[in-house]
mmCIF file of C-alpha atoms and ligand atoms in Angstrom:
data_model
loop_
_atom_site.group_PDB
_atom_site.id
_atom_site.type_symbol
_atom_site.label_atom_id
_atom_site.label_comp_id
_atom_site.label_asym_id
_atom_site.label_seq_id
_atom_site.Cartn_x
_atom_site.Cartn_y
_atom_site.Cartn_z
ATOM 1 C CA MET A 1 93.193 128.181 130.755
ATOM 2 C CA ALA A 2 91.425 131.086 132.450
ATOM 3 C CA ARG A 3 92.803 133.982 130.280
ATOM 4 C CA PRO A 4 91.464 134.853 126.858
ATOM 5 C CA CYS A 5 93.760 133.750 124.028
ATOM 6 C CA PHE A 6 95.780 136.348 122.209
ATOM 7 C CA PHE A 7 97.222 134.789 119.103
ATOM 8 C CA TYR A 8 100.577 136.107 118.331
ATOM 9 C CA THR A 9 104.091 135.243 116.995
ATOM 10 C CA ASP A 10 106.709 137.407 115.409
ATOM 11 C CA ALA A 11 106.286 135.272 112.326
ATOM 12 C CA LEU A 12 103.135 137.321 111.676
ATOM 13 C CA LEU A 13 105.406 140.174 110.816
ATOM 14 C CA ASP A 14 106.411 138.357 107.687
ATOM 15 C CA TYR A 15 103.162 139.478 105.998
ATOM 16 C CA ASN A 16 105.242 142.374 104.710
ATOM 17 C CA LEU A 17 104.177 144.139 101.528
ATOM 18 C CA GLY A 18 107.416 146.109 101.314
ATOM 19 C CA PRO A 19 109.194 149.141 102.835
ATOM 20 C CA GLN A 20 107.117 151.638 100.771
ATOM 21 C CA HIS A 21 103.853 150.027 101.654
ATOM 22 C CA PRO A 22 101.535 151.779 104.273
ATOM 23 C CA LEU A 23 100.679 148.455 105.936
ATOM 24 C CA ARG A 24 103.619 148.240 108.344
ATOM 25 C CA PRO A 25 103.944 144.884 110.185
ATOM 26 C CA VAL A 26 105.852 146.683 113.062
ATOM 27 C CA ARG A 27 102.383 148.020 114.165
ATOM 28 C CA LEU A 28 101.638 144.504 115.469
ATOM 29 C CA ARG A 29 104.892 144.243 117.456
ATOM 30 C CA MET A 30 104.400 147.830 118.779
ATOM 31 C CA THR A 31 101.006 146.762 120.033
ATOM 32 C CA TYR A 32 102.438 143.625 121.589
ATOM 33 C CA ASP A 33 105.098 145.653 123.306
ATOM 34 C CA LEU A 34 102.529 148.064 124.754
ATOM 35 C CA LEU A 35 100.440 145.231 126.084
ATOM 36 C CA GLU A 36 103.594 143.878 127.597
ATOM 37 C CA SER A 37 104.491 147.196 129.174
ATOM 38 C CA TYR A 38 101.134 147.346 130.814
ATOM 39 C CA GLY A 39 101.750 143.797 132.207
ATOM 40 C CA MET A 40 98.754 142.437 130.266
ATOM 41 C CA LEU A 41 100.494 139.530 128.573
ATOM 42 C CA GLY A 42 100.171 136.383 130.705
ATOM 43 C CA ASN A 43 97.716 138.322 132.907
ATOM 44 C CA ALA A 44 94.773 139.818 131.012
ATOM 45 C CA VAL A 45 95.495 137.549 128.022
ATOM 46 C CA GLU A 46 97.476 134.386 127.313
ATOM 47 C CA VAL A 47 99.741 134.555 124.290
ATOM 48 C CA VAL A 48 99.363 131.615 122.053
ATOM 49 C CA ALA A 49 101.215 130.947 118.833
ATOM 50 C CA PRO A 50 98.856 130.433 115.896
ATOM 51 C CA GLU A 51 98.918 127.648 113.348
ATOM 52 C CA ARG A 52 98.773 128.070 109.605
ATOM 53 C CA ALA A 53 95.186 127.851 108.277
ATOM 54 C CA ASP A 54 94.203 124.607 106.712
ATOM 55 C CA TRP A 55 94.074 124.717 102.954
ATOM 56 C CA GLU A 56 90.740 122.882 102.697
ATOM 57 C CA GLU A 57 89.146 125.224 105.182
ATOM 58 C CA VAL A 58 90.405 128.322 103.316
ATOM 59 C CA ALA A 59 89.104 126.892 100.133
ATOM 60 C CA GLU A 60 85.581 127.331 101.557
ATOM 61 C CA THR A 61 86.229 131.032 101.318
ATOM 62 C CA HIS A 62 88.458 131.372 98.194
ATOM 63 C CA SER A 63 88.560 129.597 94.826
ATOM 64 C CA ARG A 64 90.989 126.823 94.375
ATOM 65 C CA ASP A 65 92.430 128.620 91.325
ATOM 66 C CA TYR A 66 93.148 131.634 93.451
ATOM 67 C CA LEU A 67 94.772 129.667 96.179
ATOM 68 C CA GLU A 68 96.901 127.834 93.652
ATOM 69 C CA MET A 69 98.048 131.117 92.197
ATOM 70 C CA LEU A 70 98.929 132.333 95.693
ATOM 71 C CA ASN A 71 100.922 129.215 96.265
ATOM 72 C CA ARG A 72 102.812 129.578 92.995
ATOM 73 C CA LEU A 73 103.731 133.260 94.041
ATOM 74 C CA ASP A 74 105.431 132.119 97.266
ATOM 75 C CA ASP A 75 108.964 132.642 96.058
ATOM 76 C CA GLY A 76 108.112 136.282 95.193
ATOM 77 C CA GLU A 77 108.674 135.843 91.496
ATOM 78 C CA PRO A 78 105.895 137.155 89.107
ATOM 79 C CA VAL A 79 103.676 134.511 87.533
ATOM 80 C CA ARG A 80 101.783 134.919 84.327
ATOM 81 C CA GLY A 81 98.190 135.798 84.940
ATOM 82 C CA MET A 82 98.696 136.974 88.557
ATOM 83 C CA GLN A 83 97.079 140.364 87.772
ATOM 84 C CA ARG A 84 93.804 138.606 87.082
ATOM 85 C CA TYR A 85 93.781 137.550 90.752
ATOM 86 C CA GLY A 86 94.672 141.067 92.005
ATOM 87 C CA PHE A 87 98.427 140.467 92.603
ATOM 88 C CA GLY A 88 101.248 142.692 91.587
ATOM 89 C CA GLY A 89 99.794 146.213 91.869
ATOM 90 C CA GLY A 90 100.784 148.910 94.348
ATOM 91 C CA ASP A 91 98.167 147.771 96.899
ATOM 92 C CA ASN A 92 98.946 144.065 96.685
ATOM 93 C CA PRO A 93 102.569 143.584 95.619
ATOM 94 C CA ILE A 94 103.877 140.011 95.687
ATOM 95 C CA PHE A 95 106.648 139.065 98.184
ATOM 96 C CA GLU A 96 108.691 136.070 99.143
ATOM 97 C CA GLY A 97 106.784 133.920 101.685
ATOM 98 C CA MET A 98 103.472 135.524 100.833
ATOM 99 C CA TYR A 99 101.602 132.145 100.727
ATOM 100 C CA GLY A 100 102.794 131.027 104.237
ATOM 101 C CA ALA A 101 102.427 134.458 105.829
ATOM 102 C CA SER A 102 98.851 134.742 104.479
ATOM 103 C CA LEU A 103 97.909 131.290 105.795
ATOM 104 C CA LEU A 104 99.437 132.216 109.227
ATOM 105 C CA TYR A 105 97.339 135.339 109.780
ATOM 106 C CA THR A 106 94.314 133.511 108.549
ATOM 107 C CA GLY A 107 95.140 130.468 110.834
ATOM 108 C CA ALA A 108 95.330 132.958 113.777
ATOM 109 C CA SER A 109 91.724 134.028 113.115
ATOM 110 C CA ALA A 110 90.581 130.435 112.713
ATOM 111 C CA ASP A 111 92.353 129.603 115.986
ATOM 112 C CA ALA A 112 90.732 132.566 117.735
ATOM 113 C CA ALA A 113 87.285 131.273 116.576
ATOM 114 C CA GLN A 114 88.189 127.794 117.713
ATOM 115 C CA ALA A 115 89.190 129.148 121.167
ATOM 116 C CA ILE A 116 85.659 130.529 121.428
ATOM 117 C CA LEU A 117 84.133 127.264 120.381
ATOM 118 C CA ASP A 118 86.244 125.336 122.917
ATOM 119 C CA GLY A 119 85.461 127.857 125.660
ATOM 120 C CA ALA A 120 89.199 128.546 126.103
ATOM 121 C CA GLY A 121 90.085 131.368 128.463
ATOM 122 C CA GLY A 122 86.384 131.663 129.542
ATOM 123 C CA GLY A 123 85.216 131.523 125.906
ATOM 124 C CA GLN A 124 84.094 135.223 125.894
ATOM 125 C CA VAL A 125 86.826 136.746 123.696
ATOM 126 C CA ALA A 126 89.908 135.695 121.674
ATOM 127 C CA PHE A 127 92.207 138.038 119.699
ATOM 128 C CA ASN A 128 94.126 138.144 116.417
ATOM 129 C CA ILE A 129 95.344 141.669 115.781
ATOM 130 C CA SER A 130 97.083 140.497 112.575
ATOM 131 C CA GLY A 131 93.733 139.633 111.038
ATOM 132 C CA GLY A 132 90.820 141.786 109.825
ATOM 133 C CA LEU A 133 91.862 141.652 106.240
ATOM 134 C CA HIS A 134 88.377 142.379 105.068
ATOM 135 C CA HIS A 135 88.903 143.374 101.443
ATOM 136 C CA ALA A 136 90.062 139.981 100.102
ATOM 137 C CA HIS A 137 87.500 138.567 97.602
ATOM 138 C CA TYR A 138 86.617 134.977 96.678
ATOM 139 C CA ASN A 139 88.876 135.175 93.661
ATOM 140 C CA SER A 140 91.201 138.050 94.072
ATOM 141 C CA ALA A 141 93.474 139.991 96.442
ATOM 142 C CA ALA A 142 92.506 143.619 97.120
ATOM 143 C CA GLY A 143 93.270 146.553 99.402
ATOM 144 C CA PHE A 144 96.392 144.998 101.110
ATOM 145 C CA CYS A 145 94.437 141.783 101.765
ATOM 146 C CA VAL A 146 95.245 138.363 100.436
ATOM 147 C CA LEU A 147 93.110 135.955 102.456
ATOM 148 C CA ASN A 148 89.749 136.914 104.088
ATOM 149 C CA ASP A 149 90.492 135.726 107.596
ATOM 150 C CA CYS A 150 87.305 137.344 108.821
ATOM 151 C CA ALA A 151 85.227 135.023 106.683
ATOM 152 C CA VAL A 152 87.223 131.982 107.642
ATOM 153 C CA ALA A 153 86.517 132.926 111.364
ATOM 154 C CA LEU A 154 82.942 133.398 110.717
ATOM 155 C CA ARG A 155 82.631 130.011 109.054
ATOM 156 C CA ARG A 156 84.491 128.329 111.872
ATOM 157 C CA LEU A 157 82.007 129.882 114.312
ATOM 158 C CA ARG A 158 79.127 128.631 112.157
ATOM 159 C CA ARG A 159 80.192 125.015 112.988
ATOM 160 C CA LYS A 160 78.624 125.574 116.366
ATOM 161 C CA TYR A 161 76.407 128.690 116.116
ATOM 162 C CA ALA A 162 73.378 129.004 113.905
ATOM 163 C CA ARG A 163 73.591 132.827 113.663
ATOM 164 C CA VAL A 164 76.737 134.910 113.841
ATOM 165 C CA ALA A 165 77.480 138.571 113.217
ATOM 166 C CA TYR A 166 80.313 140.519 111.749
ATOM 167 C CA VAL A 167 80.776 144.074 112.962
ATOM 168 C CA ASP A 168 83.434 146.161 111.139
ATOM 169 C CA ILE A 169 84.489 149.515 112.531
ATOM 170 C CA ASP A 170 87.427 150.040 110.154
ATOM 171 C CA VAL A 171 87.128 153.230 108.099
ATOM 172 C CA HIS A 172 86.831 151.273 104.906
ATOM 173 C CA HIS A 173 83.825 149.255 103.848
ATOM 174 C CA GLY A 174 84.169 145.561 104.622
ATOM 175 C CA ASP A 175 83.374 144.673 101.083
ATOM 176 C CA GLY A 176 85.100 141.226 100.933
ATOM 177 C CA VAL A 177 83.177 139.897 103.981
ATOM 178 C CA GLN A 178 79.864 141.395 102.857
ATOM 179 C CA GLU A 179 80.262 139.769 99.333
ATOM 180 C CA LEU A 180 81.181 136.368 100.788
ATOM 181 C CA PHE A 181 77.947 136.262 102.807
ATOM 182 C CA TYR A 182 75.716 138.386 100.620
ATOM 183 C CA THR A 183 73.127 135.566 100.085
ATOM 184 C CA ASP A 184 73.567 133.953 103.542
ATOM 185 C CA ASN A 185 71.181 134.929 106.330
ATOM 186 C CA SER A 186 73.083 133.005 108.990
ATOM 187 C CA VAL A 187 75.742 135.738 108.908
ATOM 188 C CA LEU A 188 74.756 139.398 109.582
ATOM 189 C CA THR A 189 77.392 141.813 108.309
ATOM 190 C CA ILE A 190 77.535 145.372 109.630
ATOM 191 C CA SER A 191 80.056 147.922 108.370
ATOM 192 C CA LEU A 192 80.563 151.443 109.500
ATOM 193 C CA HIS A 193 82.819 153.318 107.196
ATOM 194 C CA GLU A 194 83.660 156.421 105.269
ATOM 195 C CA SER A 195 81.332 156.701 102.275
ATOM 196 C CA GLY A 196 82.397 154.986 99.011
ATOM 197 C CA ARG A 197 81.906 158.283 97.313
ATOM 198 C CA THR A 198 85.197 159.524 98.953
ATOM 199 C CA LEU A 199 87.012 156.352 99.901
ATOM 200 C CA PHE A 200 88.235 152.934 98.691
ATOM 201 C CA PRO A 201 86.734 150.474 97.836
ATOM 202 C CA GLY A 202 83.869 152.662 96.623
ATOM 203 C CA THR A 203 81.092 150.459 97.986
ATOM 204 C CA GLY A 204 79.102 150.069 101.202
ATOM 205 C CA PHE A 205 76.006 152.094 100.341
ATOM 206 C CA THR A 206 72.951 151.664 102.524
ATOM 207 C CA HIS A 207 71.019 149.983 99.655
ATOM 208 C CA GLU A 208 73.358 147.046 99.631
ATOM 209 C CA ILE A 209 71.174 144.980 101.936
ATOM 210 C CA GLY A 210 71.998 141.385 100.757
ATOM 211 C CA GLU A 211 70.272 139.181 98.133
ATOM 212 C CA GLY A 212 68.089 136.030 98.054
ATOM 213 C CA ASP A 213 68.091 134.366 101.430
ATOM 214 C CA GLY A 214 70.551 137.027 102.653
ATOM 215 C CA GLU A 215 68.239 139.928 101.834
ATOM 216 C CA GLY A 216 68.207 142.081 104.969
ATOM 217 C CA THR A 217 71.441 140.745 106.546
ATOM 218 C CA SER A 218 73.871 143.213 105.055
ATOM 219 C CA ILE A 219 74.024 146.522 106.814
ATOM 220 C CA ASN A 220 76.019 149.534 105.659
ATOM 221 C CA LEU A 221 76.362 152.753 107.636
ATOM 222 C CA PRO A 222 78.370 155.240 105.598
ATOM 223 C CA PHE A 223 79.764 158.523 106.949
ATOM 224 C CA ALA A 224 81.217 161.746 105.369
ATOM 225 C CA PRO A 225 84.773 162.948 105.758
ATOM 226 C CA SER A 226 85.458 164.724 108.988
ATOM 227 C CA THR A 227 82.908 162.738 110.991
ATOM 228 C CA THR A 228 83.725 162.954 114.690
ATOM 229 C CA ASP A 229 82.939 160.761 117.758
ATOM 230 C CA GLU A 230 79.557 162.143 118.666
ATOM 231 C CA VAL A 231 78.122 161.902 115.157
ATOM 232 C CA TRP A 232 79.676 158.411 114.522
ATOM 233 C CA LEU A 233 78.493 157.027 117.820
ATOM 234 C CA GLU A 234 75.023 158.440 117.646
ATOM 235 C CA ALA A 235 74.423 156.896 114.243
ATOM 236 C CA TRP A 236 75.811 153.627 115.296
ATOM 237 C CA ARG A 237 73.591 153.487 118.375
ATOM 238 C CA GLU A 238 70.482 154.756 116.583
ATOM 239 C CA ALA A 239 70.578 152.554 113.483
ATOM 240 C CA ALA A 240 73.194 149.705 113.505
ATOM 241 C CA LEU A 241 73.401 148.613 117.166
ATOM 242 C CA PRO A 242 69.566 148.064 117.441
ATOM 243 C CA LEU A 243 69.693 145.900 114.324
ATOM 244 C CA LEU A 244 72.621 143.874 115.739
ATOM 245 C CA LYS A 245 70.643 143.323 118.959
ATOM 246 C CA ALA A 246 67.534 142.441 117.011
ATOM 247 C CA TYR A 247 69.371 139.873 114.918
ATOM 248 C CA ASN A 248 70.594 138.279 118.199
ATOM 249 C CA PRO A 249 73.707 136.595 117.059
ATOM 250 C CA GLU A 250 75.260 133.800 119.146
ATOM 251 C CA ALA A 251 78.777 135.012 118.482
ATOM 252 C CA ILE A 252 80.452 138.006 116.844
ATOM 253 C CA VAL A 253 83.551 138.732 114.739
ATOM 254 C CA LEU A 254 84.573 142.236 115.605
ATOM 255 C CA GLN A 255 86.849 143.841 112.995
ATOM 256 C CA MET A 256 88.730 146.619 114.798
ATOM 257 C CA GLY A 257 90.373 148.683 112.116
ATOM 258 C CA THR A 258 91.895 151.795 113.700
ATOM 259 C CA ASP A 259 92.096 153.889 110.487
ATOM 260 C CA THR A 260 88.876 155.646 111.662
ATOM 261 C CA HIS A 261 91.167 157.798 113.766
ATOM 262 C CA GLU A 262 91.679 161.474 112.812
ATOM 263 C CA LEU A 263 95.424 160.987 112.346
ATOM 264 C CA ASP A 264 95.142 158.127 109.889
ATOM 265 C CA PRO A 265 96.854 159.101 106.625
ATOM 266 C CA LEU A 266 94.644 156.988 104.341
ATOM 267 C CA ALA A 267 91.188 158.202 105.247
ATOM 268 C CA HIS A 268 89.282 161.269 106.450
ATOM 269 C CA VAL A 269 87.066 160.303 109.378
ATOM 270 C CA CYS A 270 88.149 162.005 112.552
ATOM 271 C CA LEU A 271 87.475 159.865 115.573
ATOM 272 C CA THR A 272 89.508 159.830 118.800
ATOM 273 C CA ALA A 273 90.728 156.586 120.324
ATOM 274 C CA GLN A 274 88.234 156.777 123.160
ATOM 275 C CA GLY A 275 85.315 157.626 120.836
ATOM 276 C CA TRP A 276 86.072 154.555 118.688
ATOM 277 C CA LEU A 277 86.417 152.481 121.906
ATOM 278 C CA GLU A 278 82.761 153.269 122.783
ATOM 279 C CA ALA A 279 81.612 151.046 119.854
ATOM 280 C CA VAL A 280 83.851 148.242 121.135
ATOM 281 C CA LYS A 281 82.230 148.615 124.550
ATOM 282 C CA ASP A 282 78.799 148.491 123.050
ATOM 283 C CA VAL A 283 79.645 145.256 121.230
ATOM 284 C CA ARG A 284 81.159 143.834 124.471
ATOM 285 C CA ASP A 285 78.022 144.705 126.406
ATOM 286 C CA LEU A 286 75.847 142.475 124.199
ATOM 287 C CA GLY A 287 77.433 139.669 126.217
ATOM 288 C CA ARG A 288 78.139 137.393 123.245
ATOM 289 C CA PRO A 289 81.457 135.691 122.534
ATOM 290 C CA ILE A 290 83.675 137.842 120.430
ATOM 291 C CA VAL A 291 86.547 136.985 118.006
ATOM 292 C CA ALA A 292 88.387 140.309 117.945
ATOM 293 C CA VAL A 293 90.542 140.813 114.904
ATOM 294 C CA GLY A 294 92.668 143.774 113.775
ATOM 295 C CA GLY A 295 92.304 145.561 110.413
ATOM 296 C CA GLY A 296 93.551 148.841 108.981
ATOM 297 C CA GLY A 297 95.479 151.449 110.763
ATOM 298 C CA TYR A 298 98.396 153.204 109.145
ATOM 299 C CA ASN A 299 99.521 155.777 111.823
ATOM 300 C CA LEU A 300 102.029 154.091 114.115
ATOM 301 C CA THR A 301 101.115 156.280 117.091
ATOM 302 C CA THR A 302 97.398 155.448 117.009
ATOM 303 C CA VAL A 303 97.299 151.677 116.322
ATOM 304 C CA PRO A 304 99.093 150.446 119.387
ATOM 305 C CA ARG A 305 97.041 152.708 121.714
ATOM 306 C CA MET A 306 93.714 151.763 120.184
ATOM 307 C CA TRP A 307 94.285 148.048 120.164
ATOM 308 C CA THR A 308 95.587 148.133 123.699
ATOM 309 C CA LEU A 309 92.392 149.993 124.756
ATOM 310 C CA ALA A 310 90.399 147.405 122.961
ATOM 311 C CA VAL A 311 92.133 144.446 124.582
ATOM 312 C CA ALA A 312 91.724 146.083 127.985
ATOM 313 C CA THR A 313 88.074 146.806 127.366
ATOM 314 C CA LEU A 314 87.199 143.370 126.055
ATOM 315 C CA THR A 315 89.008 141.627 128.910
ATOM 316 C CA GLY A 316 87.750 143.993 131.616
ATOM 317 C CA THR A 317 91.196 145.119 132.526
ATOM 318 C CA ASP A 318 91.760 148.551 134.091
ATOM 319 C CA VAL A 319 94.712 150.355 132.516
ATOM 320 C CA PRO A 320 96.158 153.721 133.470
ATOM 321 C CA ASP A 321 95.990 156.279 130.647
ATOM 322 C CA GLU A 322 99.619 157.253 131.027
ATOM 323 C CA ILE A 323 101.762 154.944 128.909
ATOM 324 C CA PRO A 324 104.366 153.169 131.055
ATOM 325 C CA ALA A 325 107.994 154.514 130.957
ATOM 326 C CA SER A 326 109.078 150.943 130.144
ATOM 327 C CA TYR A 327 107.358 151.067 126.747
ATOM 328 C CA PRO A 328 110.212 151.005 124.197
ATOM 329 C CA HIS A 329 108.358 153.158 121.608
ATOM 330 C CA ARG A 330 107.094 155.724 124.135
ATOM 331 C CA GLY A 331 107.367 159.181 122.695
ATOM 332 C CA ALA A 332 105.368 161.897 120.860
ATOM 333 C CA GLY A 333 101.839 160.547 120.165
ATOM 334 C CA LEU A 334 102.442 157.563 122.473
ATOM 335 C CA LEU A 335 102.376 159.156 125.943
ATOM 336 C CA THR A 336 98.681 158.339 126.734
ATOM 337 C CA LEU A 337 96.328 155.719 125.499
ATOM 338 C CA THR A 338 93.485 158.200 124.916
ATOM 339 C CA ASP A 339 93.586 161.368 122.938
ATOM 340 C CA HIS A 340 93.757 164.652 124.820
ATOM 341 C CA ALA A 341 93.362 167.125 121.960
ATOM 342 C CA PRO A 342 90.036 167.347 120.024
ATOM 343 C CA PRO A 343 90.273 166.592 116.277
ATOM 344 C CA SER A 344 90.709 169.722 114.150
ATOM 345 C CA VAL A 345 87.331 169.899 112.402
ATOM 346 C CA THR A 346 85.315 173.030 111.661
ATOM 347 C CA ALA A 347 81.723 173.554 112.760
ATOM 348 C CA ARG A 348 80.782 173.527 109.086
ATOM 349 C CA GLN A 349 82.454 170.270 108.472
ATOM 350 C CA THR A 350 80.708 168.785 111.621
ATOM 351 C CA GLU A 351 77.342 170.044 110.331
ATOM 352 C CA THR A 352 77.849 168.436 106.981
ATOM 353 C CA ALA A 353 78.987 165.168 108.604
ATOM 354 C CA ARG A 354 75.865 165.295 110.823
ATOM 355 C CA GLN A 355 73.554 165.711 107.945
ATOM 356 C CA PHE A 356 75.247 162.911 106.069
ATOM 357 C CA ALA A 357 74.946 160.582 109.006
ATOM 358 C CA ALA A 358 71.382 161.471 109.622
ATOM 359 C CA GLN A 359 70.610 160.522 106.051
ATOM 360 C CA SER A 360 72.266 157.195 106.416
ATOM 361 C CA VAL A 361 70.369 156.585 109.569
ATOM 362 C CA ALA A 362 67.103 157.459 108.018
ATOM 363 C CA GLU A 363 67.818 155.100 105.022
ATOM 364 C CA LEU A 364 68.718 152.240 107.324
ATOM 365 C CA LYS A 365 65.480 152.688 109.383
ATOM 366 C CA THR A 366 63.443 152.623 106.175
ATOM 367 C CA LEU A 367 65.262 149.634 104.753
ATOM 368 C CA PHE A 368 65.545 147.496 107.912
ATOM 369 C CA PHE A 369 63.567 148.559 110.956
ATOM 370 C CA ALA A 370 60.164 147.032 110.007
ATOM 371 C CA ARG A 371 61.945 143.850 108.831
ATOM 372 C CA TYR A 372 63.462 143.461 112.324
ATOM 373 C CA GLY A 373 60.256 144.468 114.222
ATOM 374 C CA LEU A 374 61.757 147.790 115.320
ATOM 375 C CA ALA A 375 59.877 151.040 115.480
ATOM 376 C CA SER A 376 61.485 153.887 113.502
HETATM 377 ZN ZN1 ZN B 1 90.796 150.263 106.491
#
């Protein structure tokens, strides 16, 4: 098939942490509907229903004890000892069907990686907006994430490619993915995020560079609250993007969390949709195959716009900024794809954010540039 694969089925909405939880499954459907309104489904992308991930494959990323506990929780009833595996708190409540729903979003990322390996739809990009659950650890659930689909996709890509990269533009540190490949130099992890000093999960400092064989393949670019487009993009292009190019990966998993947006209720970075999109373009322009997964994003007026922009950008589709009248959720905040009002940030906040980013950039240059043969 000539069109990039977009793995989606409404069954993905069953990954539902409850009515009070900020991770609202409807954001996936709202994105799907927006792509549909733009006429992109069946044109820019081919919608393909994903399969559940294979247990044995997931067991390369998570402990068998953890997966067995997850399986036992599938009927939504508490099981003794579940807290030890991160289940049952406010962030990761248990729910009926959790095991199957987790395997499905993870399978969608594995399928997207396989589409790249098979050259499906041109082999340049494949999508799973229900994925990007980057906080899940080897042995525990965390930060709304049960299974680390990003890691499963990276491992699937590794079946063919010697060197792959993970690029994470979610506002939170991609701690689970970093940890899972911390000693592995065949996977470069790059995470841009609000500093762990002010935001969950409290990690992602520049000095976390990997260990053993993996030393020098874990890159963290932290930012201060109120960071805006220009500061974020300049730091990305000055410190992280050159390292990504120098590593020269054969394929990339791009985690496209949209909670970096100013309007996101869970974090404090202040990007616009179009500012964030510039980093997506930069990754596209490397010309490597991309598995594009979702991630955070808790404002229902920003997620559908930003993921539609990303799908359009990564598939080379021109879309008018004005959201079509046929879009069922059209309304305040969902009238145009890009933002038309600048973030409300003071000059003083911007100066603080600029200094913080400059410090992060300087630290990354010191830690990595000579290692990658780059001049500071
Ligand atoms: Zn996030």
